[in-house]
mmCIF file of C-alpha atoms in Angstrom:
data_model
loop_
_atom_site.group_PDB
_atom_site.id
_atom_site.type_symbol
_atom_site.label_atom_id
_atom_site.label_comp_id
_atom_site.label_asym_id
_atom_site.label_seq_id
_atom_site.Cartn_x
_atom_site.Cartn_y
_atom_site.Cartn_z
ATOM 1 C CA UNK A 663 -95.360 -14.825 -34.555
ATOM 2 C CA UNK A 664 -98.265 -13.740 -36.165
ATOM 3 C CA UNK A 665 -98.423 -10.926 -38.661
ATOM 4 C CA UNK A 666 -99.746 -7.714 -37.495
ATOM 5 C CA UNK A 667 -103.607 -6.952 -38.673
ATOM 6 C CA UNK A 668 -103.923 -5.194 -41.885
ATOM 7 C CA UNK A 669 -105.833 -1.873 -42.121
ATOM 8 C CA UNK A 670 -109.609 -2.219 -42.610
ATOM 9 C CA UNK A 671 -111.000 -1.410 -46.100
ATOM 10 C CA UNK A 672 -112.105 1.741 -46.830
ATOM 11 C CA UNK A 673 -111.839 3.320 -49.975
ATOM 12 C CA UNK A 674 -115.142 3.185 -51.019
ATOM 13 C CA UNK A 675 -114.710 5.329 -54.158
ATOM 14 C CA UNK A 676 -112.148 2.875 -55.616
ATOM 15 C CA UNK A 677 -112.141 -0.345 -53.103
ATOM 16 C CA UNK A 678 -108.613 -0.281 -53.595
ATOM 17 C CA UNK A 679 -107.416 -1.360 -50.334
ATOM 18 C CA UNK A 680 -110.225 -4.495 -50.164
ATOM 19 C CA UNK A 681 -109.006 -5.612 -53.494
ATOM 20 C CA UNK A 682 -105.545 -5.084 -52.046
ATOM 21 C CA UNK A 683 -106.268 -7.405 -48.807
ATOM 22 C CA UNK A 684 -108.182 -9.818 -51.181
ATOM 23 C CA UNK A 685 -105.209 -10.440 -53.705
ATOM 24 C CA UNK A 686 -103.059 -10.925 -50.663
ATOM 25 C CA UNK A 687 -105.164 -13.568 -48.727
ATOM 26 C CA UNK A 688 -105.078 -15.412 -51.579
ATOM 27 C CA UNK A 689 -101.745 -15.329 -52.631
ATOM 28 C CA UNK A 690 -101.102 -16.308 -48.945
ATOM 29 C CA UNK A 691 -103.907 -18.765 -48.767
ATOM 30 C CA UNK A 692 -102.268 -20.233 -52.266
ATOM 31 C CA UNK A 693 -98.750 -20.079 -50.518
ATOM 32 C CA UNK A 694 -99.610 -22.312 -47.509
ATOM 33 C CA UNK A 695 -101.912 -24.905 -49.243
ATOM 34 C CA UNK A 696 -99.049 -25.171 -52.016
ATOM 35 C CA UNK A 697 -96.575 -26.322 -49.191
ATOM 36 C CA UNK A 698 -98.638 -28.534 -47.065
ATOM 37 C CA UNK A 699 -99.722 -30.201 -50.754
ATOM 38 C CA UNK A 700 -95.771 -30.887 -50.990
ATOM 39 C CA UNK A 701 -95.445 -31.950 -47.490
ATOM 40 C CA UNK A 702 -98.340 -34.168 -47.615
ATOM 41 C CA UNK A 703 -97.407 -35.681 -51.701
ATOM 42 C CA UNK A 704 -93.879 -36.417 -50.557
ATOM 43 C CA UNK A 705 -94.577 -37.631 -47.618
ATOM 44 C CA UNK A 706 -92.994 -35.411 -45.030
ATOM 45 C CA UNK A 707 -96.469 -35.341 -43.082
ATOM 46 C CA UNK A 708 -97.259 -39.190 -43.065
ATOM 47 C CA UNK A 709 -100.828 -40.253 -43.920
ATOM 48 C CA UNK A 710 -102.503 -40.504 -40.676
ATOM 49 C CA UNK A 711 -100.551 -37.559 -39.290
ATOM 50 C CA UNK A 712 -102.495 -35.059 -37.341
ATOM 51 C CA UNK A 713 -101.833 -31.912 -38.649
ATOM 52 C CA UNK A 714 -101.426 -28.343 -36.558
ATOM 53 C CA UNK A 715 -104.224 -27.030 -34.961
ATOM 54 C CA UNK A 716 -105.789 -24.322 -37.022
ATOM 55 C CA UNK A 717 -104.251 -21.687 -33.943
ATOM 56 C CA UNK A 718 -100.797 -23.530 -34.158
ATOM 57 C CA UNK A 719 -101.022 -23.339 -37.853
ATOM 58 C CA UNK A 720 -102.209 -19.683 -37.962
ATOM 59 C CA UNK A 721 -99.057 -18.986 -35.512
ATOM 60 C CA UNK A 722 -96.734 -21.153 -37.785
ATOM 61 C CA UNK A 723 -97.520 -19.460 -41.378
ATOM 62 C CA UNK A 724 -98.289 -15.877 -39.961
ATOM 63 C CA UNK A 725 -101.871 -15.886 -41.123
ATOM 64 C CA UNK A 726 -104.986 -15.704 -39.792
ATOM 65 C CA UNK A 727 -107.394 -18.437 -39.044
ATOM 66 C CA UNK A 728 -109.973 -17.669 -41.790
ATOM 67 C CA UNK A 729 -106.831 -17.933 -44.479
ATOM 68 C CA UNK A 730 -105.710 -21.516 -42.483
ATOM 69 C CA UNK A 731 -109.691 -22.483 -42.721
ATOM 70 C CA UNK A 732 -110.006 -22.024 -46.115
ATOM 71 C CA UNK A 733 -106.511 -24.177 -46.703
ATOM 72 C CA UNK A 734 -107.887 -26.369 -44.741
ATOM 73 C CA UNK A 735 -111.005 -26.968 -46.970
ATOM 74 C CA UNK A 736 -108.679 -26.613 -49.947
ATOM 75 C CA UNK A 737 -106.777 -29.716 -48.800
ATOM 76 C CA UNK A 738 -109.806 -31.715 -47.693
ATOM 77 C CA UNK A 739 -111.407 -30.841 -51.462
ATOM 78 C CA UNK A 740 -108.529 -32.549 -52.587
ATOM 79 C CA UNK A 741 -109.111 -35.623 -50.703
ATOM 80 C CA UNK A 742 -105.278 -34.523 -49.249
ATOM 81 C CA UNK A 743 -106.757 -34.720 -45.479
ATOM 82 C CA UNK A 744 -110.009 -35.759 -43.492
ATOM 83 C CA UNK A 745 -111.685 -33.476 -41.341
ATOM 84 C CA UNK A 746 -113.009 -35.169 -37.975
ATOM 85 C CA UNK A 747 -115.390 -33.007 -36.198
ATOM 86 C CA UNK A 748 -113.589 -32.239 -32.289
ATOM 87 C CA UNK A 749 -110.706 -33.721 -33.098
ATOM 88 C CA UNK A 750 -108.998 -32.240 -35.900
ATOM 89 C CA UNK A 751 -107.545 -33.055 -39.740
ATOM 90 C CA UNK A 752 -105.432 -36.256 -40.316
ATOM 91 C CA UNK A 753 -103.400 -36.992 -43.510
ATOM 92 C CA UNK A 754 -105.509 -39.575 -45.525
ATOM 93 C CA UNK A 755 -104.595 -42.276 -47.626
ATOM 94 C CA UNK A 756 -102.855 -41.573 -51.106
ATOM 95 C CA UNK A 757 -103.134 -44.532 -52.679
ATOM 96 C CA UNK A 758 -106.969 -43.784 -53.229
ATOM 97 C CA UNK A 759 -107.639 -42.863 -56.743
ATOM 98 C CA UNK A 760 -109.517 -39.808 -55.744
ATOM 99 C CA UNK A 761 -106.477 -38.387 -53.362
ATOM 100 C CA UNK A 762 -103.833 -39.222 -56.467
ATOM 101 C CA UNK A 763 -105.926 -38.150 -59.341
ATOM 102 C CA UNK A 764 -104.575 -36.873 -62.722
ATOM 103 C CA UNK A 765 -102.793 -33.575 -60.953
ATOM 104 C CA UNK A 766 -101.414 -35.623 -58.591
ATOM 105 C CA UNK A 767 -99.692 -37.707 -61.675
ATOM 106 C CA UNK A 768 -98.770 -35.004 -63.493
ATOM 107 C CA UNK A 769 -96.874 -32.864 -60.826
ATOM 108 C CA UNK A 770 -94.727 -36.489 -59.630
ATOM 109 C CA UNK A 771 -93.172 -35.770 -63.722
ATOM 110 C CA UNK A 772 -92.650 -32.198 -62.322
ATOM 111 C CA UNK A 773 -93.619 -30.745 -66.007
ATOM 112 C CA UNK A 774 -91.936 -27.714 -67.479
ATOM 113 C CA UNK A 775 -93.937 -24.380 -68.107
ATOM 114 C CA UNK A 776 -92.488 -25.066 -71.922
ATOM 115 C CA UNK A 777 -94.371 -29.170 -71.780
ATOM 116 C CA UNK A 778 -97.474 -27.390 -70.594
ATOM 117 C CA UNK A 779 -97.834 -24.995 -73.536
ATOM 118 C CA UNK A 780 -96.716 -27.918 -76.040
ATOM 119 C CA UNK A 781 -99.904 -30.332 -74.564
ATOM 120 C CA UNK A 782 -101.782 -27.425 -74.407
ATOM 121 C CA UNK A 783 -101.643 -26.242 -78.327
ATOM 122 C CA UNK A 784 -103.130 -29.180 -79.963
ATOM 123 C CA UNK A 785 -105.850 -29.766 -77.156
ATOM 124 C CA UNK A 786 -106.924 -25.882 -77.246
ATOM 125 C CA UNK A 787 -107.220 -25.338 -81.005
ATOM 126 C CA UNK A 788 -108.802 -28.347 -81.776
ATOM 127 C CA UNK A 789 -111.622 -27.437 -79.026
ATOM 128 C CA UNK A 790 -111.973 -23.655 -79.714
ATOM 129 C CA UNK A 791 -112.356 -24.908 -83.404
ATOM 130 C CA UNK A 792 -115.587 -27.255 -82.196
ATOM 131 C CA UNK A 793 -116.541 -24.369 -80.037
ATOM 132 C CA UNK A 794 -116.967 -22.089 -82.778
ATOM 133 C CA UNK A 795 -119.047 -24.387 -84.421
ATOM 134 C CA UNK A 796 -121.099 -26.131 -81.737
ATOM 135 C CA UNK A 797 -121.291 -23.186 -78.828
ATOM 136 C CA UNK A 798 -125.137 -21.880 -78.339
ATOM 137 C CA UNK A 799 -125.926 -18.462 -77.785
ATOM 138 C CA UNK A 800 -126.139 -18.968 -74.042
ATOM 139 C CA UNK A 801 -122.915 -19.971 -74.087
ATOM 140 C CA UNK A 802 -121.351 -16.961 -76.212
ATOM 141 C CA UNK A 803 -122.933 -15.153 -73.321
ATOM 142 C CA UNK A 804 -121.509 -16.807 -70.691
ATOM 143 C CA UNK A 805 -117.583 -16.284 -72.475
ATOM 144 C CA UNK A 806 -118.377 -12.444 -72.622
ATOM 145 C CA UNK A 807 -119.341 -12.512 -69.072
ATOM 146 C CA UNK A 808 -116.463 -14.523 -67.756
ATOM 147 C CA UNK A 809 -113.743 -12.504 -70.379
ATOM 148 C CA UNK A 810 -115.253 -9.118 -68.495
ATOM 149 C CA UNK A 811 -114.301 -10.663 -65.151
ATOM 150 C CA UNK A 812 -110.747 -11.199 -66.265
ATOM 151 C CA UNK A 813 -110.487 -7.522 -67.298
ATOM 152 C CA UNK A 814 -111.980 -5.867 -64.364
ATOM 153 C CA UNK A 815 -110.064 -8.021 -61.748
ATOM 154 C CA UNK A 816 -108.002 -6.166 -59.714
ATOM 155 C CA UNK A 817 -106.034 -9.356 -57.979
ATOM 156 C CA UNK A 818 -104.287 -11.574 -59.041
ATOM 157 C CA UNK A 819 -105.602 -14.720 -58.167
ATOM 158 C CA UNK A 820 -108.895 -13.858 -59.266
ATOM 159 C CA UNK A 821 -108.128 -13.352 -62.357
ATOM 160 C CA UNK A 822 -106.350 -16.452 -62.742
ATOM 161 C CA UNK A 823 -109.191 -18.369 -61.858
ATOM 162 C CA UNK A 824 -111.443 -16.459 -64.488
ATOM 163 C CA UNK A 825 -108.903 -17.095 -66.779
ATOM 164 C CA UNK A 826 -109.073 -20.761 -66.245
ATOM 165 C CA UNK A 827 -112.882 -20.767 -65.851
ATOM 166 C CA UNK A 828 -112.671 -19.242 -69.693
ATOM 167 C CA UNK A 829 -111.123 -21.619 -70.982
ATOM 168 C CA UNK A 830 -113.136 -24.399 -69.345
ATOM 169 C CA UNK A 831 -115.993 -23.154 -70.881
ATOM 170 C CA UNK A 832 -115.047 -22.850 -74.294
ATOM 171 C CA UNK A 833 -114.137 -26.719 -73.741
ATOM 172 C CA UNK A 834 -118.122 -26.961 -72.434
ATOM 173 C CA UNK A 835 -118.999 -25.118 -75.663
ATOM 174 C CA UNK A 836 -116.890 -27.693 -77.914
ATOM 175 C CA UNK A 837 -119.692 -29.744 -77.170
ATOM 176 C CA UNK A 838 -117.096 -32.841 -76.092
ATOM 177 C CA UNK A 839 -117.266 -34.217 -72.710
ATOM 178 C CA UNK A 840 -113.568 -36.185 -73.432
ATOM 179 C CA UNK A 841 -112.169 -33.053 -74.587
ATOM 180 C CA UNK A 842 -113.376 -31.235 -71.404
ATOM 181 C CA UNK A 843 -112.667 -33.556 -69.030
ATOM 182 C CA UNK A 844 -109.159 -33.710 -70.911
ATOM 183 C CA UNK A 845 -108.562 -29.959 -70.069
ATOM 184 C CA UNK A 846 -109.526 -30.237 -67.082
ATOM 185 C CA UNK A 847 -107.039 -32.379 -65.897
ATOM 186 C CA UNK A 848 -104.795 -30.169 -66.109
ATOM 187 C CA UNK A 849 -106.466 -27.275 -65.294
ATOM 188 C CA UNK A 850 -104.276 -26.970 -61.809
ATOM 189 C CA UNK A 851 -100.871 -26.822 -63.613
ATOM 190 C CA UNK A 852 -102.887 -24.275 -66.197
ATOM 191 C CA UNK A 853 -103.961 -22.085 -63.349
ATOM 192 C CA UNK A 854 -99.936 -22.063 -61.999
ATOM 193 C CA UNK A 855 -99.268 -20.685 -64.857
ATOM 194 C CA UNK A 856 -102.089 -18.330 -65.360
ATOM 195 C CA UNK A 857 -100.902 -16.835 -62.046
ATOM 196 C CA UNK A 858 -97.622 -15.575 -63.520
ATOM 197 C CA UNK A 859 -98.933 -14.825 -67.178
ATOM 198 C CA UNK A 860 -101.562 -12.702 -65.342
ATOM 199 C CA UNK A 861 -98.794 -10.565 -62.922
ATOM 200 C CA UNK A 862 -95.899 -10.358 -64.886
ATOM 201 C CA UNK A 863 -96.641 -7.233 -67.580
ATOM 202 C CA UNK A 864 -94.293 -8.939 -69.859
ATOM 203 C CA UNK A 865 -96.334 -11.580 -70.546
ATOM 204 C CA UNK A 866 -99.478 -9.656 -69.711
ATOM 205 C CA UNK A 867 -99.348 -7.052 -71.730
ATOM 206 C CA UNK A 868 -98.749 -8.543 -75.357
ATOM 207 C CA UNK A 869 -101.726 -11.004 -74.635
ATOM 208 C CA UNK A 870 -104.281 -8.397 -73.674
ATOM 209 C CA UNK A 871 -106.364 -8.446 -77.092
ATOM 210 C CA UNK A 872 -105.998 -12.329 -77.624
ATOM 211 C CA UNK A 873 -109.094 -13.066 -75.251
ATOM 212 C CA UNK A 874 -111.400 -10.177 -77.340
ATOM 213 C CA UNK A 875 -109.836 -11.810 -80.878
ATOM 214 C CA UNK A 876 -110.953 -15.433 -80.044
ATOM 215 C CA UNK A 877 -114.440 -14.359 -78.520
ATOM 216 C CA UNK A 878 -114.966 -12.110 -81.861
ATOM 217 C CA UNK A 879 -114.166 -15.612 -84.186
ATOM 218 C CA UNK A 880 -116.074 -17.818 -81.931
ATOM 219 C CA UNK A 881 -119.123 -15.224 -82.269
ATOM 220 C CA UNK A 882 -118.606 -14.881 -86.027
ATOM 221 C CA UNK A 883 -118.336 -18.535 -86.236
ATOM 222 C CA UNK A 884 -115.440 -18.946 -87.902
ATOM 223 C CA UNK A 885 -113.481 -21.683 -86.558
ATOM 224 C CA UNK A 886 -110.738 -21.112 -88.786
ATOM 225 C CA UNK A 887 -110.039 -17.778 -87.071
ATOM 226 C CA UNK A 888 -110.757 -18.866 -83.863
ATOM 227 C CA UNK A 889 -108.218 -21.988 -84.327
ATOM 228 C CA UNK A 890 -105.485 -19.596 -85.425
ATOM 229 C CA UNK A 891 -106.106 -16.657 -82.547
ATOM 230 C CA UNK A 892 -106.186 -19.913 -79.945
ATOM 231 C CA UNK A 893 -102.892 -20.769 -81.615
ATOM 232 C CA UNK A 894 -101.183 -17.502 -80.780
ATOM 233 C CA UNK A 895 -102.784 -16.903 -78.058
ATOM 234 C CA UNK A 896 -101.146 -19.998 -76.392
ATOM 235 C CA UNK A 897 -97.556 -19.473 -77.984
ATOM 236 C CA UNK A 898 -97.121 -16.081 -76.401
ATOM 237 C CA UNK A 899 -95.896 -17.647 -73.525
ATOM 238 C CA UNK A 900 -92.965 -19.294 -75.338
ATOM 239 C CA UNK A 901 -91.909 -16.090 -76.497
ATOM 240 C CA UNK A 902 -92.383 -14.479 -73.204
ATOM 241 C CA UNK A 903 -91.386 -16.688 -70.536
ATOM 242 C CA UNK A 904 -87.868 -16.177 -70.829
ATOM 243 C CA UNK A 905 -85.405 -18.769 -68.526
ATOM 244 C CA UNK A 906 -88.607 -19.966 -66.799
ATOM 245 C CA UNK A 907 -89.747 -21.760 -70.198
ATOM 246 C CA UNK A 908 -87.882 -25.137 -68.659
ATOM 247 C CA UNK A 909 -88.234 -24.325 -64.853
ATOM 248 C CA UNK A 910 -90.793 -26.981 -63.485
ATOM 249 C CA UNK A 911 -94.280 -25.331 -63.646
ATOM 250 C CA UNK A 912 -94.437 -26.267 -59.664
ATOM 251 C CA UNK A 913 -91.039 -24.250 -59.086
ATOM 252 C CA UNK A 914 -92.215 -21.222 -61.102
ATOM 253 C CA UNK A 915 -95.211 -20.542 -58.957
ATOM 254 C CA UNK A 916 -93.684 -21.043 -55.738
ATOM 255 C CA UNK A 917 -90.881 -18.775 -56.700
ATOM 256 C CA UNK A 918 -93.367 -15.948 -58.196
ATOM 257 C CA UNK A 919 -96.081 -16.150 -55.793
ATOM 258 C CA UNK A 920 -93.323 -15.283 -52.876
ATOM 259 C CA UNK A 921 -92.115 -12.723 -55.175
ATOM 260 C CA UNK A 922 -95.772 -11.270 -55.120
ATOM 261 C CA UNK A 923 -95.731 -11.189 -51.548
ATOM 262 C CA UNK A 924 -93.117 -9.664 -51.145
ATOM 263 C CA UNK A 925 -93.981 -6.986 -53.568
ATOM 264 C CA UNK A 926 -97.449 -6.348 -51.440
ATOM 265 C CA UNK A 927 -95.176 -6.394 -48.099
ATOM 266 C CA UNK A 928 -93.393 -3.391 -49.519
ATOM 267 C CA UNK A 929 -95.719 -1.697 -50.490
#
């Protein structure tokens, strides 16, 4: 059955309740597309399956339609399905180097949270070092911009993807199109992970100046600084992670995005 409708927003003195639906359409949009990706990688859907209507599918994950619609386009983005106009989505081919893809390579090695941070160290430093050096004042711009978004975000999976779109563009600013594209590939399993370093005040909480710290060395140009606050910065979580340092990074954010849903069901 499907879930009953959620209250309208309207707080407009705080927009507390909108941000509230917000972070939880996404967690749930993030929860659906994160199964049907397994279904679909493992094979449990076959390529050239039709999937559920977008009703039957609504029905079937107790969402609504908009939340199936934008899985939907998630998938398809992915190259995971094809969309035919009156007849529905079909499962498409994964031997297609666009449907497999470096994520797609990565997650069949199932990678630990602790793997992620170790590939992540040398990459990071080494381009927040270049960054400091090479970014233009544009681009200094666009990091304060972004690092305001990440504090004033009041879901979860918003700020997530600001965090990730920060660190893309400090790669941008490295001035190193193999460095970027580098990050980038694994800028899914970095988002996964952002999700939880972003919820959980544990991890949260000790991190908060680290953003400010590297955006003050990268401004100063001081690559040095900016190398060493990139350093810590990405080491926290190996302090902080606890029993989930060696927990695939796939396992981790099924696990905690369900716990955030439940935690906004209780509320």
């Amino acid at each position: 059955m499907s879930t009953p409708p959620r209250p309208p927003a309207v707080d407009p003195g705080t927009g507390a309740l909108a941000s509230a639906a917000t972070g939880h359409r996404g967690l749930l949009t993030e929860r659906i597309a994160r199964e049907l990706e397994q279904d679909i990688r493992t094979g449990a859907i076959a390529v050239g399956a039709k999937l559920a209507s977008e009703r039957e599918l609504a029905i079937q994950f107790g969402a609504s339609r908009g939340v199936v619609r934008e899985v939907l386009r998630r998938l398809e983005a992915h190259h995971l399905i094809e969309v035919a106009p009156g007849r529905g989505s079909y499962v498409a081919e994964q031997s297609s180097a666009q449907a497999r893809g470096y994520d797609g390579l990565y997650r069949a090695e199932r990678p630990t949270v602790r793997q992620l941070i170790e590939a992540r160290i040398p990459l990071e430093v080494e381009i927040v070092g270049l960054a400091a050096q090479r970014a233009t004042e544009e681009q200094l711009e666009v990091l304060a911009e972004i690092n305001d978004r990440i504090e004033s975000a009041t879901d979860v999976i918003t700020k997530a993807r600001a965090d990730v779109e920060l660190h893309d563009a400090i790669a941008v600013a490295s001035a190193n199109p193999v460095l970027r594209v580098m990050l980038s590939s694994i800028s899914g399993l970095m988002f996964e992970m952002m999700l939880r370093s972003n919820s959980d005040p544990a991890i949260f909480e000790p991190g908060v100046p680290h953003h400010p710290e590297i955006l003050a060395a990268l401004q100063a140009r001081d690559a040095d600084l900016a190398r060493q606050y990139m350093r810590e910065h990405l080491a926290l979580g190996l302090r902080t992670y606890g029993t989930d340092l060696d927990v695939s990074l796939d396992v981790m954010a099924t696990r905690h995005i369900e716990t955030l849903l439940r935690r906004d069901d209780a509320r």
